[in-house]
Amino acid sequence: MRINPIIRKDLTITSRSMRYSLGMLAYEGLLMLVFMIAMRVLDNTSRYYASLNSQKLSEFIAMFPAVSIAELCIVALIIPMMAASAVTGEKERQTFDILMTTQIKPMQVVTGKMGSAIIRVMLYVLASVPIMAVGFTLGGISWWVLLIYLVLTLVLAILEASIAVFSSAVCKRTITATIMSYLIVFVICGLTFLPLLMAAIYDFALSGMNSFSLELGVSLATLALLPNPIFMFLEFYGVSLSGGSIFVKSLVDEGLPFMEIFDGGVLWIVLSVVIMLLISFGFMKLAASKIDPMNGKSNK
Amino acid sequence: MLYIEHLNKWYGNHQAVKDLSLHIPKGDLFGFVGPNGAGKTTTLRIVCGLLKESSGQVVIDQMSRKKDPEKIKRCIGYVPDFFGVYDNFKVWEYMEFYGSLYGINATDCRKLTEDLLALVNLSEKRDEYVDSLSRGMKQRLCVARALLHDPALLVLDEPSSGLDPRARIEMKELLMNLRGMGKTIIISSHILSELSEMCTSIGIMNQGKLVAIGKIEDILHAGAVDDVVILEIRKDMERAVTIIKQMANVDLISVMENEIKIKYPGEDAELNRILIELMQQDVMLHGFHRQEGNLEQMFMQLTGSEEEAS
């Protein structure tokens, strides 16, 4: 299998970059700090419970979400920074024109740039697996949970990298592309919550009517959260740590129509993954179309 | 080799290329000349597939750019005016990266890299980082990179800009070598003397239009500066100057030790009249010749008149 030349080139350059190594060091250091703080807090908690009934070592299971959430936040912030220079960086160093006169296709440029950003981030993530595994060794979570966590992190990385590469294709400068990437991520993570919030307020205001259509509206508004990675990971933590859904369960308990199909939480996670990958593909297509010189405006 | 037919390019309301048509035969070294903003780079970028034309068509090796864009990419090697580099990338890695973009397998690419680095005289630099090379070396490396897939047409946009005289000479020699190897080359440049030395034919662009095209000698002949004559005077220089100053329709341009440069309306009969007049006045006229035209004068003449007209 031929490796995309852009991935190989970017990784060669990255492997010689002091910035990447220092970034890795800072990332691991930050995770270690979170780990130590969580360890200290949980140690105090377990000592307290141990004094009561001497069997709460499994409190350390909370180490996994504590460290992994910290990791997800860092990953979510790093990817746009890494991938937003995908096209603008090539333009700024004036290598883009040469690239586009070769036989590489715009979609290969996009996948190559995304691939190199994702691999660099996943190397960070993989380097932190030993820290994550403490939750495993202290009992509680299984290797499967760790594996699924890595897969979901990869999906998040794909989504964010596609957004960043798209922004890079649209913008002229890396800084603008980075800001645009964060804005789009914010829209997906923050504003997809708005329909549910508005539907809930509306439903609450007219609560006396108790109408089916109002409740259906709330259910439909909930579906807007499917592309939201925050809710995907919320459900993942619910399913993996407490054995069931956290967010959707509360809606099912409210008696909202059709929500019971998501009751176990697994379907929500699967659908989220599918929708996020579809959105990523959409951004990739748009980016490829944007960088293709033959798709440019011909004017008159 | 390359046919451009009725090419037009608009940027909003500004027309950068106006109905440009030209044909460059195989093995030609074609020079594109024109002032800044004339449309040279736009034309070259359209030829290379980096810009979409508004109308018209580009045909390379009997393949239309619109119908066979991918095949055409294989026919073109492009050298831009500025050499962008990747940090932390060695010369051989740079070559192999671009080789892989053309789908050349690693073994062949290694062999090609050695040959091409030897061609551009950079063999000893193969293990050095690209960003540590001088500008001239980078530009030669860029030419080597453009030759990796053995393109039939090499397009160079201002390859000598920013180069020192030595690097320019090396670049010129390299291009002459490539021409000798049968490559068709298009080169845009502001350095007219350089073009006149190496190009087989040129096209002069101004304000988006091709105002002259053909072999350099033909263009110089067609627009020859035939209204300036240099008279060689053996003695009686002062008298000769006085006589010329009194002549109608004749302007004295300069007087040197044994030469007088004059400008006249340009007809042979008029020149006869001037010469006869001088001889009748016993001026020792040793000889005369028309001032030879050069590319700079031709360029100024063609681009200047266009600007005045606009």
XYZ file of C-alpha atoms in Angstrom:
610
model
C 0.000 0.000 0.000
C 1.377 3.414 -0.994
C 1.491 5.921 1.809
C 0.187 9.351 0.847
C 3.391 11.310 0.001
C 2.140 14.344 1.904
C 1.754 12.319 5.112
C 5.270 10.941 4.697
C 6.720 14.380 3.993
C 4.907 16.063 6.904
C 5.874 13.315 9.341
C 9.523 13.446 8.223
C 9.567 17.180 8.842
C 7.688 16.809 12.148
C 10.038 14.099 13.386
C 12.921 16.587 13.080
C 11.032 19.410 14.688
C 11.979 20.395 18.206
C 8.583 22.082 18.580
C 6.730 18.800 18.232
C 8.961 17.057 20.780
C 8.561 19.914 23.226
C 4.804 19.877 22.601
C 4.716 16.185 23.421
C 6.678 16.828 26.603
C 4.324 19.635 27.653
C 1.272 17.496 26.849
C 2.512 14.521 28.851
C 3.508 16.843 31.682
C 0.042 18.393 31.773
C -1.638 14.988 31.791
C 0.706 13.854 34.518
C -0.282 16.888 36.565
C -3.986 16.087 36.140
C -3.188 12.488 37.038
C -1.363 13.495 40.232
C -4.139 15.861 41.320
C -6.813 13.225 40.613
C -4.741 10.624 42.430
C -4.459 12.868 45.475
C -8.188 13.675 45.549
C -9.215 10.053 45.005
C -6.702 8.837 47.563
C -8.251 11.094 50.191
C -11.762 9.924 49.165
C -10.838 6.243 49.286
C -9.169 6.683 52.681
C -12.397 8.288 53.899
C -14.519 5.425 52.545
C -11.973 2.872 53.746
C -12.388 4.237 57.241
C -16.128 3.573 56.861
C -16.239 0.187 55.161
C -12.672 -0.585 53.911
C -13.610 -1.634 50.373
C -13.550 1.457 48.187
C -10.347 1.064 46.214
C -12.527 1.020 43.079
C -13.061 4.749 43.601
C -9.897 4.935 41.511
C -12.015 4.123 38.487
C -12.751 7.861 38.404
C -9.101 8.348 37.444
C -9.970 7.332 33.877
C -12.609 10.015 33.150
C -10.566 12.653 34.980
C -7.451 12.089 32.897
C -9.249 11.280 29.642
C -11.444 14.393 29.793
C -8.322 16.489 30.339
C -6.784 14.709 27.383
C -9.840 15.273 25.175
C -9.823 18.978 25.983
C -6.145 19.244 25.036
C -6.643 17.189 21.857
C -9.652 19.284 20.866
C -7.548 22.427 21.240
C -4.437 21.065 19.529
C -5.926 19.668 16.304
C -7.112 22.988 14.817
C -3.678 24.457 15.561
C -1.955 21.554 13.816
C -4.214 21.229 10.803
C -5.180 24.859 10.155
C -1.858 25.489 8.451
C -2.457 22.587 6.034
C -3.089 24.724 2.958
C -2.300 28.220 4.212
C 1.131 27.007 5.374
C 1.888 25.708 1.887
C 0.699 29.012 0.422
C 2.678 31.083 2.927
C 5.906 29.247 2.134
C 4.981 29.360 -1.570
C 5.045 25.616 -2.156
C 1.349 25.254 -2.911
C 1.527 26.122 -6.610
C 4.201 23.531 -7.250
C 2.135 20.970 -5.355
C -0.896 21.680 -7.530
C 1.050 21.330 -10.785
C 1.982 17.759 -9.855
C -0.260 14.768 -10.394
C -1.583 14.693 -6.848
C -5.354 15.219 -6.669
C -6.913 17.873 -4.430
C -8.635 15.157 -2.349
C -5.245 13.463 -1.806
C -3.846 16.787 -0.583
C -6.760 17.079 1.853
C -6.488 13.485 3.114
C -2.701 13.800 3.325
C -2.869 16.970 5.362
C -5.619 15.568 7.600
C -3.782 12.276 7.933
C -0.553 13.886 9.073
C -2.370 16.085 11.629
C -4.366 13.110 12.947
C -1.295 10.874 13.203
C 0.604 13.557 15.106
C -2.289 13.996 17.549
C -2.891 10.268 17.902
C 0.802 9.854 18.751
C 0.164 12.221 21.655
C -2.883 10.193 22.642
C -1.087 6.852 22.341
C 1.800 8.189 24.395
C -0.677 8.854 27.194
C -2.200 5.356 27.185
C 0.024 4.205 30.064
C -1.416 7.002 32.212
C -4.948 6.008 31.154
C -4.179 2.408 31.940
C -3.810 3.218 35.632
C -7.609 3.280 35.783
C -7.505 -0.185 34.275
C -4.863 -1.611 36.572
C -6.610 -0.295 39.646
C -9.707 -2.150 38.531
C -12.929 -1.032 37.000
C -12.494 -0.352 33.299
C -11.676 -2.927 30.692
C -9.274 -2.833 27.741
C -12.341 -2.598 25.513
C -13.344 0.671 27.114
C -9.853 2.008 26.519
C -9.980 0.841 22.897
C -13.395 2.380 22.268
C -12.174 5.582 23.895
C -9.267 5.663 21.418
C -11.623 5.061 18.484
C -13.927 7.879 19.614
C -10.933 10.171 20.084
C -9.902 9.297 16.533
C -13.394 10.257 15.308
C -13.107 13.573 17.149
C -9.668 14.074 15.578
C -11.063 13.357 12.084
C -13.930 15.806 12.587
C -11.723 18.603 13.868
C -8.970 17.984 11.306
C -11.491 18.117 8.449
C -12.853 21.409 9.802
C -9.334 22.830 10.142
C -8.273 21.747 6.646
C -11.476 23.216 5.217
C -10.791 26.507 7.044
C -7.237 26.405 5.753
C -8.502 25.977 2.197
C -10.899 28.895 2.562
C -8.662 31.369 4.415
C -5.530 33.080 3.197
C -3.604 33.089 6.471
C -3.003 30.401 9.056
C -4.100 32.554 11.972
C -7.459 33.280 10.289
C -7.871 29.585 9.474
C -7.172 28.649 13.104
C -9.758 31.121 14.396
C -12.294 29.922 11.826
C -11.685 26.288 12.865
C -12.321 27.088 16.515
C -15.489 28.981 15.574
C -16.867 26.031 13.585
C -15.993 23.634 16.415
C -17.725 26.009 18.809
C -20.832 26.035 16.612
C -20.907 22.210 16.618
C -20.194 21.857 20.326
C -22.011 24.893 21.650
C -24.779 25.928 19.332
C -26.200 22.450 18.627
C -27.443 22.648 22.186
C -29.584 25.701 21.362
C -32.554 23.917 19.657
C -32.990 21.653 22.683
C -32.715 24.574 25.064
C -35.278 26.604 23.136
C -37.636 23.634 22.781
C -37.340 22.901 26.504
C -38.075 26.536 27.433
C -41.051 26.575 25.062
C -42.237 23.253 26.427
C -41.832 24.469 29.999
C -43.710 27.710 29.259
C -46.611 25.713 27.857
C -46.275 22.851 30.293
C -49.899 23.041 31.271
C -50.947 21.913 27.799
C -48.857 18.711 27.919
C -49.185 18.332 24.154
C -47.592 15.438 22.218
C -46.415 17.774 19.458
C -44.492 19.888 21.975
C -42.759 16.835 23.371
C -42.035 15.625 19.846
C -40.425 19.015 19.203
C -38.125 18.520 22.183
C -37.237 15.022 20.933
C -36.373 16.343 17.474
C -34.345 19.189 18.974
C -32.387 16.568 20.904
C -31.293 14.984 17.622
C -29.387 18.194 16.818
C -26.948 17.039 19.492
C -25.963 13.916 17.562
C -22.993 15.631 15.827
C -21.906 17.112 19.157
C -18.793 15.294 20.446
C -19.434 16.436 24.021
C -22.667 14.426 24.174
C -21.061 11.489 22.401
C -18.384 11.278 25.100
C -21.004 11.905 27.823
C -22.885 8.841 26.655
C -19.627 6.903 26.329
C -18.676 7.618 29.945
C -22.209 6.728 31.021
C -22.174 3.399 29.184
C -18.616 2.442 30.096
C -18.521 3.534 33.725
C -22.075 3.315 35.016
C -23.406 0.722 32.584
C -26.042 2.928 30.959
C -26.893 6.185 29.256
C -26.577 9.448 31.207
C -28.059 12.122 28.994
C -30.608 10.245 26.869
C -31.805 8.271 29.892
C -32.895 11.528 31.530
C -34.975 12.354 28.431
C -36.503 8.892 28.369
C -37.401 9.328 32.010
C -39.134 12.569 31.044
C -41.321 10.469 28.764
C -40.263 12.178 25.534
C -41.452 10.295 22.446
C -39.038 8.056 20.468
C -36.191 8.686 22.912
C -36.449 5.142 24.246
C -34.640 3.837 21.147
C -31.515 5.526 22.490
C -32.114 4.200 25.981
C -28.990 2.046 26.254
C -26.767 4.882 25.005
C -24.914 2.689 22.482
C -27.119 3.650 19.520
C -26.580 7.332 20.318
C -22.792 6.805 20.263
C -22.899 4.845 16.984
C -25.148 7.420 15.290
C -22.948 10.225 16.575
C -19.891 8.562 15.077
C -21.629 8.045 11.720
C -22.893 11.638 11.583
C -19.522 13.080 12.594
C -17.774 11.062 9.901
C -20.345 12.218 7.334
C -19.825 15.838 8.358
C -16.051 15.307 8.129
C -16.432 13.901 4.632
C -18.523 16.943 3.676
C -15.812 19.316 4.925
C -13.160 17.284 3.088
C -15.097 17.480 -0.205
C -15.569 21.232 0.237
C -11.867 21.698 1.008
C -10.824 19.614 -2.008
C -13.139 21.589 -4.247
C -11.830 24.864 -2.841
C -8.153 24.087 -3.491
C -8.720 22.695 -6.977
C -7.527 25.485 -9.309
C -9.866 24.255 -12.028
C -12.863 24.809 -9.758
C -12.014 28.464 -9.342
C -14.083 31.277 -10.724
C -13.366 31.856 -14.379
C -15.170 35.233 -14.407
C -17.204 36.391 -17.426
C 3.837 21.595 -28.994
C 1.864 24.373 -27.299
C -1.133 26.078 -28.846
C -2.970 28.870 -27.095
C -6.105 30.021 -28.854
C -8.107 33.159 -28.081
C -7.239 33.023 -24.420
C -8.999 35.521 -22.170
C -8.794 35.946 -18.441
C -10.916 38.288 -16.372
C -10.451 39.197 -12.715
C -13.759 40.819 -11.916
C -13.946 43.752 -14.321
C -10.248 43.729 -15.119
C -9.144 41.775 -18.166
C -5.664 40.412 -17.498
C -5.286 38.488 -20.767
C -6.914 39.696 -23.972
C -7.556 37.301 -26.829
C -4.089 35.777 -26.718
C -3.178 33.261 -29.399
C 0.224 31.739 -29.965
C 1.979 28.594 -31.085
C 5.279 27.374 -29.703
C 6.866 24.573 -31.720
C 8.654 21.599 -30.158
C 12.216 22.313 -29.055
C 11.706 26.066 -28.988
C 12.991 28.270 -26.178
C 10.311 30.901 -26.053
C 10.748 34.104 -24.078
C 7.789 35.939 -22.636
C 8.541 39.616 -22.191
C 6.438 42.389 -20.814
C 6.217 45.003 -18.096
C 4.756 44.173 -14.678
C 1.041 43.470 -14.933
C 1.260 42.650 -18.644
C -0.362 39.254 -18.107
C 2.679 37.000 -18.496
C 2.354 35.211 -15.167
C -1.403 34.871 -15.581
C -0.868 33.249 -18.981
C 1.797 30.888 -17.639
C -0.396 29.957 -14.655
C -3.259 29.138 -17.013
C -0.931 26.982 -19.125
C 0.199 25.123 -15.979
C -3.361 24.552 -14.758
C -3.054 26.856 -11.766
C -5.717 29.224 -13.022
C -8.905 28.712 -14.923
C -9.239 30.656 -18.130
C -12.350 32.763 -18.760
C -12.427 31.645 -22.389
C -10.174 30.203 -25.050
C -8.158 27.045 -24.928
C -4.735 25.656 -24.254
C -3.535 22.594 -26.167
C -0.275 20.868 -25.250
C 0.994 17.899 -27.242
C -2.418 17.614 -28.909
C -4.165 17.371 -25.553
C -6.666 19.981 -24.481
C -6.230 21.361 -20.990
C -10.008 21.239 -20.479
C -10.438 17.633 -21.606
C -7.235 16.030 -20.282
C -6.151 18.104 -17.302
C -4.422 15.171 -15.564
C -2.537 13.982 -18.655
C -1.417 17.524 -19.363
C 0.069 17.856 -15.874
C 2.453 15.072 -16.843
C 3.648 17.156 -19.813
C 4.516 20.261 -17.822
C 7.331 21.088 -15.452
C 6.760 24.361 -13.619
C 9.368 26.580 -11.994
C 7.817 29.548 -10.158
C 9.537 32.856 -9.583
C 9.989 32.186 -5.883
C 11.393 29.014 -4.444
C 9.464 27.959 -1.354
C 11.141 25.478 0.939
C 10.104 23.063 3.645
C 12.161 23.349 6.803
C 14.107 20.277 7.842
C 13.978 18.698 4.399
C 17.085 17.432 2.640
C 17.798 17.910 -1.071
C 17.334 14.218 -1.949
C 14.175 14.046 0.184
C 12.818 17.090 -1.641
C 13.406 15.368 -4.973
C 11.936 12.060 -3.817
C 8.869 13.785 -2.360
C 8.029 15.365 -5.700
C 8.908 12.135 -7.485
C 6.314 10.348 -5.386
C 3.749 13.037 -6.267
C 4.251 12.030 -9.895
C 3.897 8.365 -8.989
C 7.549 7.547 -9.729
C 8.630 4.508 -7.720
C 11.349 4.923 -5.100
C 14.096 3.039 -6.969
C 13.605 4.948 -10.226
C 13.287 8.181 -8.329
C 16.625 7.651 -6.569
C 18.345 7.102 -9.920
C 16.603 10.121 -11.471
C 17.518 12.256 -8.486
C 21.211 11.427 -8.884
C 21.103 12.171 -12.631
C 19.198 15.413 -12.287
C 21.298 16.694 -9.405
C 24.337 16.028 -11.577
C 22.675 17.907 -14.452
C 22.091 20.994 -12.306
C 25.484 20.628 -10.650
C 24.158 19.921 -7.159
C 25.323 16.334 -6.625
C 27.531 17.268 -3.703
C 24.591 18.973 -1.989
C 22.267 15.968 -1.971
C 22.462 15.442 1.810
C 22.166 19.095 2.757
C 19.002 20.783 3.936
C 17.209 22.679 1.168
C 16.868 25.848 3.223
C 20.647 25.998 3.618
C 21.224 26.335 -0.153
C 21.886 29.667 -1.836
C 19.117 31.186 -3.903
C 20.813 30.234 -7.150
C 21.204 26.633 -5.995
C 17.581 26.529 -4.891
C 16.468 27.732 -8.288
C 18.588 25.072 -10.020
C 17.170 22.475 -7.657
C 13.707 23.683 -8.600
C 14.534 23.123 -12.274
C 15.794 19.610 -11.431
C 12.536 18.974 -9.558
C 10.522 20.192 -12.549
C 12.362 17.693 -14.777
C 11.678 14.642 -12.561
C 8.768 13.368 -14.641
C 10.526 14.191 -17.921
C 8.017 16.833 -19.066
C 7.868 17.849 -22.693
C 7.283 21.473 -21.745
C 9.181 23.414 -19.099
C 7.566 26.622 -17.867
C 9.767 29.060 -15.956
C 8.341 32.215 -14.464
C 11.085 34.786 -13.896
C 13.672 32.146 -12.950
C 16.493 34.669 -12.694
C 14.775 37.219 -10.492
C 16.811 37.879 -7.379
C 19.804 35.887 -8.585
C 23.329 37.269 -8.572
C 25.159 37.539 -11.947
C 27.007 34.241 -11.481
C 23.808 32.364 -10.640
C 22.115 33.969 -13.645
C 24.850 32.772 -15.955
C 24.614 29.255 -14.472
C 20.852 29.292 -14.929
C 21.244 30.476 -18.525
C 23.728 27.716 -19.257
C 21.391 25.170 -17.718
C 18.504 26.339 -19.892
C 20.690 26.289 -22.998
C 21.654 22.705 -22.109
C 18.016 21.733 -21.749
C 17.221 23.369 -25.047
C 20.025 21.319 -26.567
C 18.368 18.213 -25.118
C 15.237 19.028 -27.106
C 13.047 20.379 -24.320
C 10.457 22.979 -25.186
C 10.883 25.853 -22.756
C 8.824 28.938 -21.997
C 10.528 31.523 -19.874
C 9.235 34.847 -18.706
C 11.774 37.429 -17.701
C 12.462 41.110 -17.313
C 16.095 40.636 -18.216
C 15.810 41.253 -21.938
C 19.494 40.896 -22.782
C 19.446 37.439 -21.228
C 16.396 36.426 -23.263
C 17.860 37.775 -26.487
C 20.939 35.623 -25.914
C 19.197 32.333 -25.398
C 15.651 32.425 -26.803
C 14.800 31.199 -30.264
C 11.644 33.283 -30.305
C 9.875 35.758 -28.064
C 6.449 37.173 -27.395
C 6.071 40.697 -26.091
C 3.004 41.231 -23.924
C 1.576 44.514 -22.847
C -1.668 45.190 -20.990
C -2.856 41.627 -21.550
C -2.207 41.650 -25.281
C 0.483 39.949 -27.282
C 1.900 42.917 -29.196
C 4.678 41.061 -31.008
C 5.664 37.452 -31.517
C 8.246 35.625 -33.581
C 11.960 35.070 -33.915
C 13.995 37.833 -32.300
C 15.651 38.810 -35.617
C 12.266 39.024 -37.350
C 10.800 41.181 -34.608
C 13.827 43.457 -34.594
C 13.686 43.671 -38.363
C 9.948 44.366 -38.455
C 10.231 47.154 -35.957
C 13.801 48.106 -36.786
C 15.005 51.418 -35.547
C 15.609 52.521 -39.125
C 15.185 56.239 -38.654
C 18.481 56.661 -36.810
C 21.694 56.777 -38.834
C 25.272 57.029 -37.658
C 27.491 59.035 -39.988
C 31.243 58.428 -39.847
C 33.078 61.671 -40.551
C 36.862 61.692 -41.158
C 37.381 65.455 -40.741
C 35.429 68.745 -40.855
C 33.337 67.591 -37.970
C 32.203 71.060 -36.912
C 31.156 71.957 -40.440
C 29.252 68.728 -40.764
C 27.383 69.457 -37.534
C 26.520 72.964 -38.714
C 25.175 71.655 -42.045
C 23.091 68.959 -40.354
C 21.635 71.440 -37.900
C 20.447 73.574 -40.835
C 18.686 70.647 -42.549
C 14.935 70.413 -42.322
C 13.404 67.239 -40.799
C 16.733 66.082 -39.381
C 17.501 65.931 -35.653
C 20.984 65.730 -34.298
C 21.054 63.114 -31.559
C 24.696 63.012 -30.555
C 28.171 63.971 -31.704
C 31.170 61.842 -30.832
C 34.821 61.962 -31.954
C 34.252 60.673 -35.499
C 30.547 59.942 -35.456
C 27.353 61.896 -35.692
C 24.067 60.244 -34.807
C 21.037 61.725 -36.540
C 17.346 61.001 -36.674
C 15.486 61.548 -39.939
C 11.988 60.707 -41.252
C 13.146 57.229 -42.243
C 12.703 57.167 -46.020
C 15.601 56.179 -48.292
C 15.170 59.278 -50.474
C 15.519 61.433 -47.403
C 18.749 59.666 -46.416
C 20.082 60.131 -49.964
C 19.358 63.857 -49.736
C 21.289 64.150 -46.457
C 24.317 62.250 -47.759
C 24.434 64.174 -51.048
C 24.148 67.483 -49.225
C 27.096 66.594 -46.966
C 29.265 65.465 -49.871
C 28.388 68.517 -51.933
C 29.585 70.628 -49.008
C 32.932 68.725 -49.121
C 32.459 66.988 -45.828
C 34.762 63.907 -45.728
C 32.087 61.287 -45.173
C 33.822 58.015 -44.459
C 30.724 55.878 -44.146
C 27.302 55.494 -42.592
C 25.166 52.750 -41.058
C 21.756 52.426 -39.555
C 21.680 52.005 -35.808
C 21.088 48.337 -34.969
C 17.944 47.651 -33.055
C 18.003 45.633 -29.833
C 15.401 43.961 -27.689
C 15.346 46.713 -25.100
C 14.569 49.368 -27.707
C 12.015 47.138 -29.347
C 10.404 46.429 -26.009
C 10.256 50.111 -25.073
C 8.888 50.987 -28.495
C 6.117 48.385 -28.394
C 5.101 48.719 -24.783
C 5.487 52.492 -24.766
C 3.219 53.030 -27.771
C 0.571 50.772 -26.235
C 0.637 52.716 -23.012
C 0.371 56.009 -24.880
C -2.561 54.672 -26.899
C -4.384 53.646 -23.753
